[in-house]
Short mmCIF file of C-alpha atoms and ligand atoms in Angstrom, two decimals:
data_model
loop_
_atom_site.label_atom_id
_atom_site.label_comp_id
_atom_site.label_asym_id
_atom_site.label_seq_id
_atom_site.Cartn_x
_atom_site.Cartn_y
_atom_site.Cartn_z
CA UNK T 1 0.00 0.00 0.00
CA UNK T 2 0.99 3.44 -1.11
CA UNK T 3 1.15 6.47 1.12
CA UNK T 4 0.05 9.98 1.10
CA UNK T 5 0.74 12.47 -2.00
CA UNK T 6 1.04 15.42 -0.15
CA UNK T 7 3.85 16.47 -2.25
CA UNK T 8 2.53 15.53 -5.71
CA UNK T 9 -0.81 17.16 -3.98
CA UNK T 10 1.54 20.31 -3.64
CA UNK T 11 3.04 20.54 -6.74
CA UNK T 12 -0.71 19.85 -9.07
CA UNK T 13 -1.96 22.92 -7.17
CA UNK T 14 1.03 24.52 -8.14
CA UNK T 15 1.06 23.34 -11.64
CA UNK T 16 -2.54 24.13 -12.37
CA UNK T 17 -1.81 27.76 -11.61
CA UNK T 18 0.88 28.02 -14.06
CA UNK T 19 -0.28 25.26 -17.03
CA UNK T 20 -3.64 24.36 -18.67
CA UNK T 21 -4.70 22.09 -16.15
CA UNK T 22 -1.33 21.61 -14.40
CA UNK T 23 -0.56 19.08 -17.28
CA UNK T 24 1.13 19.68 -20.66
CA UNK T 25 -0.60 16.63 -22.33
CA UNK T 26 -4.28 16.44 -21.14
CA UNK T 27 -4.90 12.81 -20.44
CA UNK T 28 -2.16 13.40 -17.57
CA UNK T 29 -4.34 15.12 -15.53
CA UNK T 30 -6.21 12.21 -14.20
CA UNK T 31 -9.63 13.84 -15.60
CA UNK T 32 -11.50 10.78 -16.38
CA UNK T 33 -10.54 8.56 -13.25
CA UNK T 34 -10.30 11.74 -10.83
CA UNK T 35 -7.85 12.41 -7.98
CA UNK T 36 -3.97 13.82 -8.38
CA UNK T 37 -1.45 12.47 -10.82
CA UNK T 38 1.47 11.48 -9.28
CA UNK T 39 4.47 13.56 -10.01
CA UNK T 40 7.14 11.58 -10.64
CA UNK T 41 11.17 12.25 -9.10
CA UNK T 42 13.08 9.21 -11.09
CA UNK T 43 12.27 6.01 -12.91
CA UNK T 44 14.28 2.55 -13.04
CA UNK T 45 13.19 -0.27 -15.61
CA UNK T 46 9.73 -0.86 -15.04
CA UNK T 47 9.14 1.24 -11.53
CA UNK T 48 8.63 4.80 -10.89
CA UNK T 49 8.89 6.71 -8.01
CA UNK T 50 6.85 9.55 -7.24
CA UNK T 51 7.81 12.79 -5.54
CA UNK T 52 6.77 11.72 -2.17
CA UNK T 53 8.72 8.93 -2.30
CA UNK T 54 5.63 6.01 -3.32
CA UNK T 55 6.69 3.35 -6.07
CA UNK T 56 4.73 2.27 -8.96
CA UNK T 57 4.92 -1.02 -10.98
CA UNK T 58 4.55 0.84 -14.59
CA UNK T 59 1.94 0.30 -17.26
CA UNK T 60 2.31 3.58 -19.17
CA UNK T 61 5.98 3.46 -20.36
CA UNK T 62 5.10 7.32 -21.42
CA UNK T 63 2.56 5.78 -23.53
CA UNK T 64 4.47 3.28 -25.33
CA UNK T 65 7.83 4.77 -25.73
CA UNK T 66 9.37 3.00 -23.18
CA UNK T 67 10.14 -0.36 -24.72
CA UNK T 68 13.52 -0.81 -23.16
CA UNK T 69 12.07 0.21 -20.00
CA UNK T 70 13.16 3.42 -17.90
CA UNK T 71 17.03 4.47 -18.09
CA UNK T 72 17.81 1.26 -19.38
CA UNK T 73 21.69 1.60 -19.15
CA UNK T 74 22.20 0.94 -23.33
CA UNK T 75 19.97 3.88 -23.82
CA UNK T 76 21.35 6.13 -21.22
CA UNK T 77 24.69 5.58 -22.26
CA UNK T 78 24.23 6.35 -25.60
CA UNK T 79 22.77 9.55 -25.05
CA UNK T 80 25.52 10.63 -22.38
CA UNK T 81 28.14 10.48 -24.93
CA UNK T 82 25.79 11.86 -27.91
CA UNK T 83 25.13 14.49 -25.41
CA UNK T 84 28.84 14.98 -24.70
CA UNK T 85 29.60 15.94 -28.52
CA UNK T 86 26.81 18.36 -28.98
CA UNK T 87 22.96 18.85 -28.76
CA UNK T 88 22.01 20.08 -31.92
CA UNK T 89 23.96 21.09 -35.20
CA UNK T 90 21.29 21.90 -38.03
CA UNK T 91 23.72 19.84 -40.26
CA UNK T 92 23.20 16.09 -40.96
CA UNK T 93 25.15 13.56 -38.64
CA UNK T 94 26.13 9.95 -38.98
CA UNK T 95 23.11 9.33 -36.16
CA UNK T 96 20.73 9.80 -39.07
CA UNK T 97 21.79 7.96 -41.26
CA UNK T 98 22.03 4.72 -38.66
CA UNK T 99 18.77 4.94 -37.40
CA UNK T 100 17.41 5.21 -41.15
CA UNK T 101 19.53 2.49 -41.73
CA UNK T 102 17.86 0.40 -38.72
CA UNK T 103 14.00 1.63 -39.85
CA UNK T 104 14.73 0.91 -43.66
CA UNK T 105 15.97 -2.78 -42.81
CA UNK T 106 12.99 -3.77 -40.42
CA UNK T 107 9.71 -1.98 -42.08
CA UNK T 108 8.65 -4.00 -45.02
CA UNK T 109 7.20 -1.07 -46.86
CA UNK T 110 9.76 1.47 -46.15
CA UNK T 111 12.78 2.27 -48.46
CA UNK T 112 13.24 5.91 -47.64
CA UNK T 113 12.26 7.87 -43.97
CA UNK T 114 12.52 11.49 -42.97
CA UNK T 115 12.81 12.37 -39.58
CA UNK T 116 10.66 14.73 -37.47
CA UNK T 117 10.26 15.87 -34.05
CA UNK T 118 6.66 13.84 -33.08
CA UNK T 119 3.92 11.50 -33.90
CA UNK T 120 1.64 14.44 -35.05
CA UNK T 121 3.97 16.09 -37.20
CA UNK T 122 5.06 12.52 -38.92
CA UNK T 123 0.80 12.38 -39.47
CA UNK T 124 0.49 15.64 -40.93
CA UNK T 125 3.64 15.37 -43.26
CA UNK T 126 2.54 11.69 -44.59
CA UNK T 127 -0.95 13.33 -45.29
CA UNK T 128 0.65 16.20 -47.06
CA UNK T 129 2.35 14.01 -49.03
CA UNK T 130 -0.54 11.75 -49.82
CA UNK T 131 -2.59 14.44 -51.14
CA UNK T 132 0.22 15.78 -53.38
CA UNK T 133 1.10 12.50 -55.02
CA UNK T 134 -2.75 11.80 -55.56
CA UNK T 135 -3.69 15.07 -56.21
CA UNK T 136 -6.97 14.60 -54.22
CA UNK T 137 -8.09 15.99 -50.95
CA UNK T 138 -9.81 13.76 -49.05
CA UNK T 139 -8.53 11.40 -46.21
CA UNK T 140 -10.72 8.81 -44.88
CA UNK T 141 -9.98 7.61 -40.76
CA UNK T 142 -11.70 5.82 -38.51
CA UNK T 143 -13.97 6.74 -35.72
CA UNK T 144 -11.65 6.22 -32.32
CA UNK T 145 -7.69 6.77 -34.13
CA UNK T 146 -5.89 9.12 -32.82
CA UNK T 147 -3.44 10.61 -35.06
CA UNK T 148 -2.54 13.41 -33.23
CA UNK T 149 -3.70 16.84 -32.45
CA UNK T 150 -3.46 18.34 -35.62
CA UNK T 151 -6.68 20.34 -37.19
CA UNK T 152 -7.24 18.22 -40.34
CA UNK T 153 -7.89 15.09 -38.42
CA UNK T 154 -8.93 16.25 -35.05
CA UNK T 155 -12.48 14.93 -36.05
CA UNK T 156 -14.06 12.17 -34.13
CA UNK T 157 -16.80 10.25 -35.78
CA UNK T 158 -20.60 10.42 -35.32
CA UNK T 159 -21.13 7.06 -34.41
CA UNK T 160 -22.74 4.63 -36.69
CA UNK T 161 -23.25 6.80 -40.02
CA UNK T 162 -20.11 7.17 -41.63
CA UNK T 163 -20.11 10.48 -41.96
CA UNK T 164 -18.89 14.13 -43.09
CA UNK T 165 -16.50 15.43 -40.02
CA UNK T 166 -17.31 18.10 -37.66
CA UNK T 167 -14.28 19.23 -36.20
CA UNK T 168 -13.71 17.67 -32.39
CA UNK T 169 -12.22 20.81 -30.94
CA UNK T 170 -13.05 24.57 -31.00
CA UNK T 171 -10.34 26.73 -33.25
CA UNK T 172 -11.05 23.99 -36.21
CA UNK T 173 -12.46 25.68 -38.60
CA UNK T 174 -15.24 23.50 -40.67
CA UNK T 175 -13.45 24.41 -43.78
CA UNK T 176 -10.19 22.43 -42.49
CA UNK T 177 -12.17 19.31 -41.85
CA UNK T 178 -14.34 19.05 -44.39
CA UNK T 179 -12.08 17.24 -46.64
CA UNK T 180 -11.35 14.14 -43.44
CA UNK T 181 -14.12 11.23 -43.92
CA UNK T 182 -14.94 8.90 -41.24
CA UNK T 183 -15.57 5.09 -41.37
CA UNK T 184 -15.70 2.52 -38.60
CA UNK T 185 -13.04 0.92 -37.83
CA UNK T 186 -13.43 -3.50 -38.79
CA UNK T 187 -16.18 -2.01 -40.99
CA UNK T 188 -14.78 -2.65 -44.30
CA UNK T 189 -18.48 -1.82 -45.40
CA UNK T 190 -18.55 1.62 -43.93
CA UNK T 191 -15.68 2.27 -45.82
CA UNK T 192 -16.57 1.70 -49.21
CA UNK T 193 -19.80 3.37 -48.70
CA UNK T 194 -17.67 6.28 -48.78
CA UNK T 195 -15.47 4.91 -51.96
CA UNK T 196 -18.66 4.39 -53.74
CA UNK T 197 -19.88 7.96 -53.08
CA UNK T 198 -16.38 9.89 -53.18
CA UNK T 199 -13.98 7.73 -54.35
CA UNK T 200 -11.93 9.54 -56.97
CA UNK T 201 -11.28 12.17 -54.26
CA UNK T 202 -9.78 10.19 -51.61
CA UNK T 203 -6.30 10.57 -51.35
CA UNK T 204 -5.60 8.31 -48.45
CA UNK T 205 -6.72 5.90 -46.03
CA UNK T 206 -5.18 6.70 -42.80
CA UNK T 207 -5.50 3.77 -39.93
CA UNK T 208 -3.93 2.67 -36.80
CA UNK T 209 -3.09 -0.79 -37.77
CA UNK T 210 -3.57 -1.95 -34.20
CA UNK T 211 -6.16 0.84 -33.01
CA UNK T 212 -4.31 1.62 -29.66
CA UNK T 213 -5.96 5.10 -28.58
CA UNK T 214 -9.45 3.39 -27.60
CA UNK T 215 -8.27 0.63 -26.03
CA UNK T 216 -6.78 -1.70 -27.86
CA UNK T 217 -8.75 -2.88 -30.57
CA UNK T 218 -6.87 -5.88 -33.30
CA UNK T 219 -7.90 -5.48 -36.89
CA UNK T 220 -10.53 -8.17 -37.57
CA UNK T 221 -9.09 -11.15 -39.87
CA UNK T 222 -9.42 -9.55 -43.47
CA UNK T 223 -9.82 -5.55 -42.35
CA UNK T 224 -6.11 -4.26 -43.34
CA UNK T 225 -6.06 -6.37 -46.13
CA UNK T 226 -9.35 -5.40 -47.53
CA UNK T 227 -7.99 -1.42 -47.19
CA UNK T 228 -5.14 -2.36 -48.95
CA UNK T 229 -7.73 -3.74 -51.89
CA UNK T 230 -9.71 -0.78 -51.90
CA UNK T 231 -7.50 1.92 -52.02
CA UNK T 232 -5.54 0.32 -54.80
CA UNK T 233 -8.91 -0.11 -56.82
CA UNK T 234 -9.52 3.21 -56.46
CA UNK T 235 -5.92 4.86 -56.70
CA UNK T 236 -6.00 6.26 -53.06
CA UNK T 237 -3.10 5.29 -50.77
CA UNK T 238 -2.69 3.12 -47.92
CA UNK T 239 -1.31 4.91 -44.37
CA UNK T 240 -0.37 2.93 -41.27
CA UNK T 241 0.02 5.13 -38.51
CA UNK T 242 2.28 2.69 -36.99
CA UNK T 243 3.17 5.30 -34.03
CA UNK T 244 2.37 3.36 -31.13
CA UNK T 245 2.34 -0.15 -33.47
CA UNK T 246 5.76 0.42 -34.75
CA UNK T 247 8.69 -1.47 -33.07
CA UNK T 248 6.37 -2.29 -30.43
CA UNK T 249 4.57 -5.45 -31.95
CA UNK T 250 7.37 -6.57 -34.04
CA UNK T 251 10.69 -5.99 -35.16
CA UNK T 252 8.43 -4.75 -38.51
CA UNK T 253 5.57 -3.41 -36.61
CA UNK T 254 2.51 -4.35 -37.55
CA UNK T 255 2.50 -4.08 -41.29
CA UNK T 256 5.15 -7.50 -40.79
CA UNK T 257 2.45 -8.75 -38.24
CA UNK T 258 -0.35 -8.92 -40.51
CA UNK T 259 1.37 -9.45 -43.63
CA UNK T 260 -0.46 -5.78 -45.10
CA UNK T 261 1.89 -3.18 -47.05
CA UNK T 262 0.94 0.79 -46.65
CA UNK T 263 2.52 3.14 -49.04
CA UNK T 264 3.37 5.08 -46.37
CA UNK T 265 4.38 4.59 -42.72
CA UNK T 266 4.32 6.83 -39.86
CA UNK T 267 6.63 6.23 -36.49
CA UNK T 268 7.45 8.08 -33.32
CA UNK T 269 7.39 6.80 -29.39
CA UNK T 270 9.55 3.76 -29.65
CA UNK T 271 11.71 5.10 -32.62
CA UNK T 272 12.97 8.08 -30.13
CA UNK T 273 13.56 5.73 -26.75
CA UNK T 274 11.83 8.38 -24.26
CA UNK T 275 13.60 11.58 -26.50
CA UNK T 276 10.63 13.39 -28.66
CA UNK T 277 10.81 12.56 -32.49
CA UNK T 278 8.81 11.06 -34.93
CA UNK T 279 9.67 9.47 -38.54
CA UNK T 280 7.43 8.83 -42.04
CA UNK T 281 8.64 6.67 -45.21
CA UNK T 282 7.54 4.76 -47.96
CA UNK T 283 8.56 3.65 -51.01
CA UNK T 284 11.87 5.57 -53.08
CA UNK T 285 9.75 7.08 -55.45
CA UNK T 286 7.02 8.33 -52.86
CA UNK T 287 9.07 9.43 -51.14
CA UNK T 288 11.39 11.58 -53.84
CA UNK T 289 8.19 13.99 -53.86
CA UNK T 290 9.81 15.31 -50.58
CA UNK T 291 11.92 17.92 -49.99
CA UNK T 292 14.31 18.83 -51.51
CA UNK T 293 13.87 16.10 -53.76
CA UNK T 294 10.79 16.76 -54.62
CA UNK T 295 8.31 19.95 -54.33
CA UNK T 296 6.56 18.84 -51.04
CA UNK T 297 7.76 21.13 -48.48
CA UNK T 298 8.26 19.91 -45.18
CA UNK T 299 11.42 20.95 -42.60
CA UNK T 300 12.30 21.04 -39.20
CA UNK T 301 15.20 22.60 -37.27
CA UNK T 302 15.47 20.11 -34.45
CA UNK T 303 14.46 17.16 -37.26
CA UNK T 304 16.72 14.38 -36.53
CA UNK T 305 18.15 15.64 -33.22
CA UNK T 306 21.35 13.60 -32.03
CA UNK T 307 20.16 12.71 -28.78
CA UNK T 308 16.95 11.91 -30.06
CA UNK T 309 19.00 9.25 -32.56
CA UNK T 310 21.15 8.22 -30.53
CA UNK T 311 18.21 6.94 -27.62
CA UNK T 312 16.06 5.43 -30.73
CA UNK T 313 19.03 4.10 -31.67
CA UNK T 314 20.02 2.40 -28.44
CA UNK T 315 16.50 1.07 -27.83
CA UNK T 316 16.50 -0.26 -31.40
CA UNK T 317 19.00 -1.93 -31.20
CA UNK T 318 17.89 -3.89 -28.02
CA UNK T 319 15.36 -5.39 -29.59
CA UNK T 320 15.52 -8.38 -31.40
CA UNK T 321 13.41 -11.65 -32.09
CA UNK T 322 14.19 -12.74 -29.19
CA UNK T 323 13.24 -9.93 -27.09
CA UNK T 324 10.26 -9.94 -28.75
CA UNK T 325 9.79 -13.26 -28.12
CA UNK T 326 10.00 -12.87 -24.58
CA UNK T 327 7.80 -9.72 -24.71
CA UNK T 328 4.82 -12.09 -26.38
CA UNK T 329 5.51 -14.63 -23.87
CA UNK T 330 5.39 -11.93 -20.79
CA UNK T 331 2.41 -10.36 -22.18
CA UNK T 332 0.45 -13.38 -22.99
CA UNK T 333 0.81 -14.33 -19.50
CA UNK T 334 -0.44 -11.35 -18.36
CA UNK T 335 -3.09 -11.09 -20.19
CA UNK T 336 -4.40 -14.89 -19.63
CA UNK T 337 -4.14 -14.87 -15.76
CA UNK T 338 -6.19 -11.59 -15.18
CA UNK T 339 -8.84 -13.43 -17.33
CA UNK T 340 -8.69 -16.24 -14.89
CA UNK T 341 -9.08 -13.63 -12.17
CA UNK T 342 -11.88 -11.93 -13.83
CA UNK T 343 -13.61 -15.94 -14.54
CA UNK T 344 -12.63 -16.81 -10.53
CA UNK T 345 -14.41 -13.11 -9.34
CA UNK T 346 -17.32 -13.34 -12.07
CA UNK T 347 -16.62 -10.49 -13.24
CA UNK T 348 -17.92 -9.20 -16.78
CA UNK T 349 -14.51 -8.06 -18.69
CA UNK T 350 -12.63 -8.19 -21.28
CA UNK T 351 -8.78 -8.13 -21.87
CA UNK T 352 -7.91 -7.44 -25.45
CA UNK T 353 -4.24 -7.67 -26.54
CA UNK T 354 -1.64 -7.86 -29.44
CA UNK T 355 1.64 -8.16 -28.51
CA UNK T 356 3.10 -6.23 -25.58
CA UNK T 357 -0.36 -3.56 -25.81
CA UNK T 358 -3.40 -4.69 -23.39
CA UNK T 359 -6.12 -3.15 -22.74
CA UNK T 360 -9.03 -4.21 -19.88
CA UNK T 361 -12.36 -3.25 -21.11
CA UNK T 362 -15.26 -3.84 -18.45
CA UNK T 363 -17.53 -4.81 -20.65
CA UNK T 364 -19.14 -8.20 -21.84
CA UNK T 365 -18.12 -8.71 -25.65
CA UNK T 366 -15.45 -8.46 -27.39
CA UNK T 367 -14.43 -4.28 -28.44
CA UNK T 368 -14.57 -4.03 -32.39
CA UNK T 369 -14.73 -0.56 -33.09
CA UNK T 370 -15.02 2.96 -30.95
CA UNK T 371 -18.76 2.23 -30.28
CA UNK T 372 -18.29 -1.03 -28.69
CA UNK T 373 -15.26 0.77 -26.52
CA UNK T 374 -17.27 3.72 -25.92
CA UNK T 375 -19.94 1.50 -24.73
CA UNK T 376 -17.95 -0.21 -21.92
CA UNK T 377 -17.88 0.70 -18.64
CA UNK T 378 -15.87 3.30 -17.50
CA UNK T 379 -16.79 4.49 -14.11
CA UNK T 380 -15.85 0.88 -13.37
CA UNK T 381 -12.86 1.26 -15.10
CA UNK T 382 -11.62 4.67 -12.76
CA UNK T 383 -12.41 2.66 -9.50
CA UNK T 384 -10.31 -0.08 -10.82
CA UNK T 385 -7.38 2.26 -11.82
CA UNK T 386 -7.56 4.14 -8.63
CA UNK T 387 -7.42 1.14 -6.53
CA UNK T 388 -4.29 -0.59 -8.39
CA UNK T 389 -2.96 3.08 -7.75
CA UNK T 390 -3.53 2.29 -4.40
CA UNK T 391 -1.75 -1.30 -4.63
CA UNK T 392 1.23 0.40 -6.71
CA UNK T 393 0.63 -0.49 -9.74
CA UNK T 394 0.31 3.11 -12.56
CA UNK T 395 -1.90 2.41 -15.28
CA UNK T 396 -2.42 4.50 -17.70
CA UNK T 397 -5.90 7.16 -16.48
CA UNK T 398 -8.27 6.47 -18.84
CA UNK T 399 -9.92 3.15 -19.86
CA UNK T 400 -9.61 3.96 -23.40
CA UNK T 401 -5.95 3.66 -23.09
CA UNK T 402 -3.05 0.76 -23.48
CA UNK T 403 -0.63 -0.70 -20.94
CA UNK T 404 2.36 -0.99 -22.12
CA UNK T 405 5.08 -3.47 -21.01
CA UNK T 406 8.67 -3.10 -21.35
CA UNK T 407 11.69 -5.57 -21.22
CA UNK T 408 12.39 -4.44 -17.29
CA UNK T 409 8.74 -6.21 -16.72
CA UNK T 410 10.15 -9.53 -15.74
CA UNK T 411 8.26 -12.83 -14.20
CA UNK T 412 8.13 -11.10 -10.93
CA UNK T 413 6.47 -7.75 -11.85
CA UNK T 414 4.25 -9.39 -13.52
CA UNK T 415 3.19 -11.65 -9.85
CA UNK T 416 3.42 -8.56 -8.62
CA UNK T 417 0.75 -7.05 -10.71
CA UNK T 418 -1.86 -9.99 -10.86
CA UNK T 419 -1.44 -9.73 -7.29
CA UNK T 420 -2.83 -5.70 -7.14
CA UNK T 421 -5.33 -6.66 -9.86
CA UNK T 422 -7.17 -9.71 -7.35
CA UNK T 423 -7.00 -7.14 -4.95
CA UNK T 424 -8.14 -4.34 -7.00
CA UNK T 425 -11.12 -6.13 -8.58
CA UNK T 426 -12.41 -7.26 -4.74
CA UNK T 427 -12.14 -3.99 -3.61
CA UNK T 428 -13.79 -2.26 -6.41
CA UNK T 429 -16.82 -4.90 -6.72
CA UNK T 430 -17.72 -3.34 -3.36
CA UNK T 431 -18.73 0.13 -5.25
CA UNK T 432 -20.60 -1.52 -8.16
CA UNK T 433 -22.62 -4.02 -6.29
C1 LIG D 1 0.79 9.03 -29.88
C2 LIG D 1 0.22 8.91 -31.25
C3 LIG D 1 0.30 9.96 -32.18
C4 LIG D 1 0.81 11.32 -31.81
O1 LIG D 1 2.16 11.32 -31.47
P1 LIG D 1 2.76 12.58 -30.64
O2 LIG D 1 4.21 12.25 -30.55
O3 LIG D 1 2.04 12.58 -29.35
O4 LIG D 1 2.49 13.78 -31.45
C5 LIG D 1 -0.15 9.73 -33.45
N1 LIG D 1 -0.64 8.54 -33.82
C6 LIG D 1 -0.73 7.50 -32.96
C7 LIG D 1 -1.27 6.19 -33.43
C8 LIG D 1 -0.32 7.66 -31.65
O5 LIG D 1 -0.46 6.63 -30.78
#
């Protein structure tokens, strides 16, 4: 049992005087399970510590970067000596070039990469790209991706209908969304309702292969590789936002997974090993319509930072089939022994997983789509989360989230957390009768 938070208590009132909500990413700020986020002093593998001295086993890895788990000592000495030589040069270095080298030789589909600073930029660039190589406008995603915050595709969908988006957030203007579609995600129907109707203006498909930002949700057997039939019927191209996916459930992410090739690839989290960057590619002559190549502008003066390299780098290069391997086999255990919790407590639930991404949904079917996630519940969910807070174990604050595992999440962290979850789901089947 964890003790009090005066401290982080201290530092959130603090912080909400001086940030937008005291957080500088939203879902930090504990808004849809309640209560104070834990500021944290230092991390080490798989545990943080908070300021007021409390440890947590760790299930947000800062949302999926984490692979290698916290400070792993590869990582950390990499980026000592990077940082020893320089910061930042706004010339290319030899960095670049290995960690293209690294991304080039694992992603299937990817023969060429440029390197940016974060997961939304890599979006926006790949879409920017998209619509200049297909000279049409319109990009079709999926109710419940998150592609980051940028206006074009901050549009969630009405549910059901695919639909025309409205944008999500005031300071969209209509006119910037009006060219993003909406389908449902494993609705390969929903989407060629909007082929049939607009077809010869859709530039791109844009999907998370592994939807990871409602829970996690796998692509139904025949969903990535019926997108990749219909956009080349139709001459539209094929996007994997492999952001979270990438690295993280394969060497080859999950394009090699499934056996599905995009034209274009986005990256970021694992690729910068806890440093912000992010990273598109595709094929040589897609990518040749980039700058200064080609006449699609796109730039950055921190693009390809060395410390950012040299951490993506370091984490890269631990992982290899076999820590994969052991990742699967971790996971899977994981996974299969809170279902045997949730059988022994009766308790309506499901655990959805690919790879080292899980997700608990309290709900009793199987989550296809944003509807089906939306539908779960999630009050349950916060109790749950606030309790295995309670038993030292962080998960991520929202029960449309992932929990991530890293390589520091051995055999005994993984007791360790079963343990918190049969105590967690006792004491929060006292609230929910
Ligand atoms: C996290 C995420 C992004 C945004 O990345 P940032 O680095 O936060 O900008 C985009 N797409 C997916 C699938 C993500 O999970």
């Amino acid at each position: 049992m964890n003790t009090p938070i005066s401290e982080s208590q201290r530092l959130f009132e603090l912080a909400q005087g001086l940030m937008p909500g005291g957080v500088n990413s939203p879902v930090r700020a504990f808004c849809s399970v309640g209560g104070t986020p834990r500021f944290i002093q230092s991390a080490q593998g798989c545990l943080l510590t908070d300021v007021d001295g409390n440890r947590y086993i760790d299930y947000v890895g800062s949302w999926g970067a984490m692979i290698a788990g916290h400070a792993a000592s590869e990582v950390v000495r990499a980026v000592e000596e990077t940082l020893r030589r320089g910061t930042s040069f706004g010339t290319p270095t030899m960095l670049e070039v290995e960690l293209a080298q690294e991304i080039v030789a694992r992603v299937p589909s990817v023969e060429k990469v440029r390197m940016v600073n974060s997961g939304t930029e890599a979006v926006m660039s790949a879409i920017r790209l998209a619509r200049a190589a297909t000279g049409r406008n319109k990009i079709v995603k999926f109710a419940g991706c998150y592609h980051g915050h940028f206006d074009s595709l901050l549009v969630q969908a009405g549910s059901g209908v695919a639909t025309l988006g409205l944008p999500d957030s005031p300071g969209v203007p209509c006119e910037t969304v009006c060219h993003t579609l909406t389908a449902d995600f494993n609705d390969l129907d929903s989407v060629q309702a909007l082929f049939k109707e607009l077809g010869t203006e859709i530039a791109a498909v844009l999907v998370e292969p592994v939807a990871g930002n409602m829970g996690v949700v796998p692509p139904a057997a025949g969903f990535l590789s019926g997108l990749r039939e219909i956009t080349v019927e139709s001459g539209a191209l094929l996007v994997f936002d492999e952001v979270m996916t990438g690295f993280r459930v394969s060497r080859g992410g999950a394009q090699e997974l499934y056996g599905v090739m995009p034209d274009l690839t986005t990256f970021g989290k694992v690729i910068g090993g806890g440093v912000p960057v992010g990273a598109y590619g595709g094929s040589k002559e897609l990518m040749a319509q980039i700058a200064p190549e080609g006449a699609v502008y796109q730039a950055g003066t921190l693009s390809g930072n060395p410390l950012a390299m040299a951490a993506g780098l370091a984490t890269l290069r631990l992982l290899d089939e076999d820590t994969y391997r052991r990742l699967e086999l971790k996971s899977a255990r994981l996974k299969e022994s809170i279902d045997e919790l949730l059988r022994d407590a009766e308790i309506q639930a499901v655990v959805q997983r690919v790879g080292s991404m899980l997700t608990l949904f309290f709900d009793t079917k199987a989550v296809r789509c944003f509807s089906d996630a939306a539908r779960a519940n999630h009050a349950r969910f916060a109790d749950f989360f606030q309790n295995m807070l309670r038993h030292g174990v962080h998960l991520p604050p929202s029960g449309y989230e992932a929990w991530f595992l890293s390589l520091a999440h051995d055999d005994a962290v993984v007791e360790a957390t079963l343990e918190a979850v049969r105590k967690s789901l006792h004491g929060s089947s006292v609230h929910s009768g």
